[in-house]
Amino acid sequence: MTVRTIIRMGNPILRQTADPYPKELIGSSEFESLVDDMRETLHASGGIGLAAPQISISYRLAVIEIENTMTRYGEIEPVPFEIYINPRITVISPEAAGYWEGCLSVPGITGYVERPQHIRVDYTDRKGEPASREAHDFLATVFQHEFDHLDGLLYIDRITDKSRLAFDDEYLKFHES
Ligand code: NI
């Protein structure tokens, strides 16, 4: 397993629409090592989600894993490691709520983004089977943030109130509730 380099804002790969991951590659050794590397890279970074374009792989894949459930967002439910292949989001309730988001590709800053808080995610799982799950609240935000990467979007694009974009230190000093 290898910790891959996470590319940062300004790298044009982050602005591309990623290609669907070819179904015939699921289960291949190339696929399995990519999944392992994404997990390793996620752990090494201390993040909770990573999309393949962030490691210069312009395919529609993202991993999410939440082990440490005490976060700045309060206590949240643990989410076991999973890879989401070619995911699609359906908004179940458009009622939105905001969280201060950060991104491994935009280090050192954080910004307040409002997103729908009840969604369904349809995706292909690691075995190549169709799968589906719902997500609420903070987890709904996590999915939307990660899958935005597959469409070349960063959370900063979603910030409507630019006064709530801050360096991490200033966030802690002036904005943390
Ligand atoms: Ni991100």
Short mmCIF file of C-alpha atoms and ligand atoms in Angstrom, two decimals:
data_model
loop_
_atom_site.label_atom_id
_atom_site.label_comp_id
_atom_site.label_asym_id
_atom_site.label_seq_id
_atom_site.Cartn_x
_atom_site.Cartn_y
_atom_site.Cartn_z
CA MET A 1 0.00 0.00 0.00
CA THR A 2 1.16 3.47 -0.81
CA VAL A 3 0.26 6.87 0.51
CA ARG A 4 -0.46 8.89 -2.62
CA THR A 5 0.14 12.60 -3.06
CA ILE A 6 -2.97 14.71 -2.51
CA ILE A 7 -3.12 17.47 -5.10
CA ARG A 8 -4.20 20.96 -4.16
CA MET A 9 -6.48 23.69 -5.48
CA GLY A 10 -5.00 25.11 -8.64
CA ASN A 11 -4.21 21.72 -10.09
CA PRO A 12 -6.52 21.47 -13.12
CA ILE A 13 -7.29 17.79 -12.42
CA LEU A 14 -9.45 18.95 -9.49
CA ARG A 15 -11.58 20.92 -11.97
CA GLN A 16 -12.25 18.11 -14.42
CA THR A 17 -15.42 16.06 -14.59
CA ALA A 18 -14.17 12.60 -13.72
CA ASP A 19 -14.97 9.61 -15.94
CA PRO A 20 -17.22 6.75 -14.81
CA TYR A 21 -15.12 3.93 -13.38
CA PRO A 22 -15.20 1.00 -15.83
CA LYS A 23 -17.25 -1.85 -14.34
CA GLU A 24 -14.94 -4.46 -15.86
CA LEU A 25 -12.02 -3.15 -13.78
CA ILE A 26 -13.82 -3.67 -10.45
CA GLY A 27 -12.06 -6.52 -8.65
CA SER A 28 -8.90 -6.26 -10.74
CA SER A 29 -5.56 -6.02 -8.94
CA GLU A 30 -5.24 -2.45 -10.22
CA PHE A 31 -8.61 -1.62 -8.66
CA GLU A 32 -7.84 -3.33 -5.35
CA SER A 33 -4.51 -1.54 -4.98
CA LEU A 34 -6.16 1.79 -5.80
CA VAL A 35 -8.77 1.22 -3.08
CA ASP A 36 -6.05 0.22 -0.60
CA ASP A 37 -3.99 3.29 -1.50
CA MET A 38 -6.99 5.58 -1.09
CA ARG A 39 -7.62 4.13 2.35
CA GLU A 40 -3.95 4.47 3.31
CA THR A 41 -3.86 8.04 2.01
CA LEU A 42 -7.07 8.89 3.90
CA HIS A 43 -5.61 7.53 7.14
CA ALA A 44 -2.28 9.31 6.66
CA SER A 45 -4.07 12.62 6.09
CA GLY A 46 -6.42 12.32 9.07
CA GLY A 47 -9.38 13.04 6.81
CA ILE A 48 -12.80 11.39 6.66
CA GLY A 49 -13.26 11.32 2.90
CA LEU A 50 -11.14 11.27 -0.22
CA ALA A 51 -12.13 11.35 -3.87
CA ALA A 52 -9.95 9.76 -6.54
CA PRO A 53 -9.34 13.06 -8.40
CA GLN A 54 -7.60 14.31 -5.26
CA ILE A 55 -4.85 11.77 -5.95
CA SER A 56 -4.80 12.64 -9.67
CA ILE A 57 -7.07 9.74 -10.68
CA SER A 58 -9.88 11.25 -12.71
CA TYR A 59 -12.41 8.51 -12.07
CA ARG A 60 -15.71 8.56 -10.22
CA LEU A 61 -14.57 6.89 -6.99
CA ALA A 62 -14.58 8.16 -3.42
CA VAL A 63 -13.88 6.64 -0.04
CA ILE A 64 -15.41 7.66 3.27
CA GLU A 65 -14.53 6.39 6.73
CA ILE A 66 -15.36 7.97 10.06
CA GLU A 67 -13.66 6.24 12.97
CA ASN A 68 -13.21 9.07 15.43
CA THR A 69 -16.76 10.06 16.23
CA MET A 70 -15.95 13.02 18.46
CA THR A 71 -15.46 15.89 16.05
CA ARG A 72 -15.83 19.65 15.99
CA TYR A 73 -19.34 18.94 14.75
CA GLY A 74 -20.16 17.17 17.97
CA GLU A 75 -20.51 13.43 18.33
CA ILE A 76 -21.31 11.74 15.04
CA GLU A 77 -22.07 8.18 14.04
CA PRO A 78 -19.12 6.03 12.95
CA VAL A 79 -19.07 5.10 9.27
CA PRO A 80 -17.13 1.96 8.32
CA PHE A 81 -14.75 2.24 5.39
CA GLU A 82 -16.48 2.01 2.07
CA ILE A 83 -15.67 2.84 -1.53
CA TYR A 84 -18.41 4.48 -3.56
CA ILE A 85 -18.09 3.74 -7.26
CA ASN A 86 -19.97 5.91 -9.78
CA PRO A 87 -22.20 7.36 -7.05
CA ARG A 88 -25.38 9.34 -7.67
CA ILE A 89 -27.13 11.54 -5.14
CA THR A 90 -30.87 11.95 -4.89
CA VAL A 91 -32.09 14.69 -2.57
CA ILE A 92 -34.89 13.28 -0.43
CA SER A 93 -35.56 16.50 1.47
CA PRO A 94 -34.24 19.84 0.21
CA GLU A 95 -34.15 21.22 3.74
CA ALA A 96 -30.60 22.48 4.12
CA ALA A 97 -28.26 23.02 7.03
CA GLY A 98 -24.75 24.37 7.16
CA TYR A 99 -21.43 23.09 8.43
CA TRP A 100 -17.93 24.49 8.38
CA GLU A 101 -16.18 22.32 5.80
CA GLY A 102 -12.54 21.71 5.11
CA CYS A 103 -10.81 19.88 2.31
CA LEU A 104 -7.50 18.06 2.02
CA SER A 105 -7.01 19.78 -1.34
CA VAL A 106 -7.62 23.24 0.15
CA PRO A 107 -5.47 23.02 3.29
CA GLY A 108 -5.48 25.62 6.03
CA ILE A 109 -8.89 27.14 5.43
CA THR A 110 -12.46 26.33 6.30
CA GLY A 111 -15.80 27.63 5.07
CA TYR A 112 -19.47 27.47 5.90
CA VAL A 113 -21.59 25.62 3.35
CA GLU A 114 -25.31 24.86 3.39
CA ARG A 115 -26.47 21.64 1.74
CA PRO A 116 -29.55 19.39 1.79
CA GLN A 117 -29.52 17.22 4.90
CA HIS A 118 -31.39 14.12 3.76
CA ILE A 119 -30.14 12.33 0.66
CA ARG A 120 -29.95 8.90 -0.89
CA VAL A 121 -26.74 7.64 -2.45
CA ASP A 122 -26.90 4.98 -5.18
CA TYR A 123 -23.53 3.53 -6.06
CA THR A 124 -21.64 0.41 -7.05
CA ASP A 125 -19.87 -1.30 -4.17
CA ARG A 126 -16.41 -2.85 -3.96
CA LYS A 127 -17.75 -6.18 -5.22
CA GLY A 128 -19.37 -4.55 -8.25
CA GLU A 129 -22.89 -4.84 -6.84
CA PRO A 130 -25.44 -2.02 -6.88
CA ALA A 131 -25.91 -0.52 -3.44
CA SER A 132 -27.85 2.27 -1.83
CA ARG A 133 -27.91 4.10 1.45
CA GLU A 134 -29.45 7.19 2.97
CA ALA A 135 -27.57 9.86 4.84
CA HIS A 136 -28.71 12.61 7.15
CA ASP A 137 -27.20 15.73 8.66
CA PHE A 138 -23.41 15.96 8.75
CA LEU A 139 -22.97 12.68 6.89
CA ALA A 140 -25.17 13.98 4.06
CA THR A 141 -22.79 16.94 3.81
CA VAL A 142 -19.76 14.61 3.73
CA PHE A 143 -21.17 12.62 0.81
CA GLN A 144 -22.06 15.75 -1.15
CA HIS A 145 -18.63 17.28 -0.52
CA GLU A 146 -16.80 14.15 -1.70
CA PHE A 147 -18.97 13.56 -4.74
CA ASP A 148 -18.67 17.21 -5.79
CA HIS A 149 -14.99 16.40 -6.40
CA LEU A 150 -16.10 13.99 -9.13
CA ASP A 151 -17.71 16.91 -10.96
CA GLY A 152 -14.73 19.25 -10.59
CA LEU A 153 -16.32 21.21 -7.74
CA LEU A 154 -14.75 22.31 -4.48
CA TYR A 155 -16.67 23.32 -1.36
CA ILE A 156 -15.51 26.90 -1.78
CA ASP A 157 -17.71 27.04 -4.89
CA ARG A 158 -20.72 26.37 -2.64
CA ILE A 159 -20.06 29.13 -0.11
CA THR A 160 -22.79 31.73 -0.40
CA ASP A 161 -21.57 34.02 2.39
CA LYS A 162 -17.89 34.75 1.69
CA SER A 163 -17.50 36.32 5.13
CA ARG A 164 -17.69 32.77 6.43
CA LEU A 165 -14.52 31.60 4.68
CA ALA A 166 -11.62 31.63 7.13
CA PHE A 167 -8.13 30.42 7.83
CA ASP A 168 -8.20 27.64 10.42
CA ASP A 169 -6.70 29.81 13.18
CA GLU A 170 -9.17 32.63 12.56
CA TYR A 171 -12.02 30.12 12.43
CA LEU A 172 -11.06 28.89 15.90
CA LYS A 173 -10.63 32.43 17.20
CA PHE A 174 -13.70 34.12 15.74
CA HIS A 175 -16.22 31.63 14.42
CA GLU A 176 -16.22 28.41 16.42
CA SER A 177 -19.46 28.19 18.33
NI NI B 1 -12.53 17.75 -0.40
#
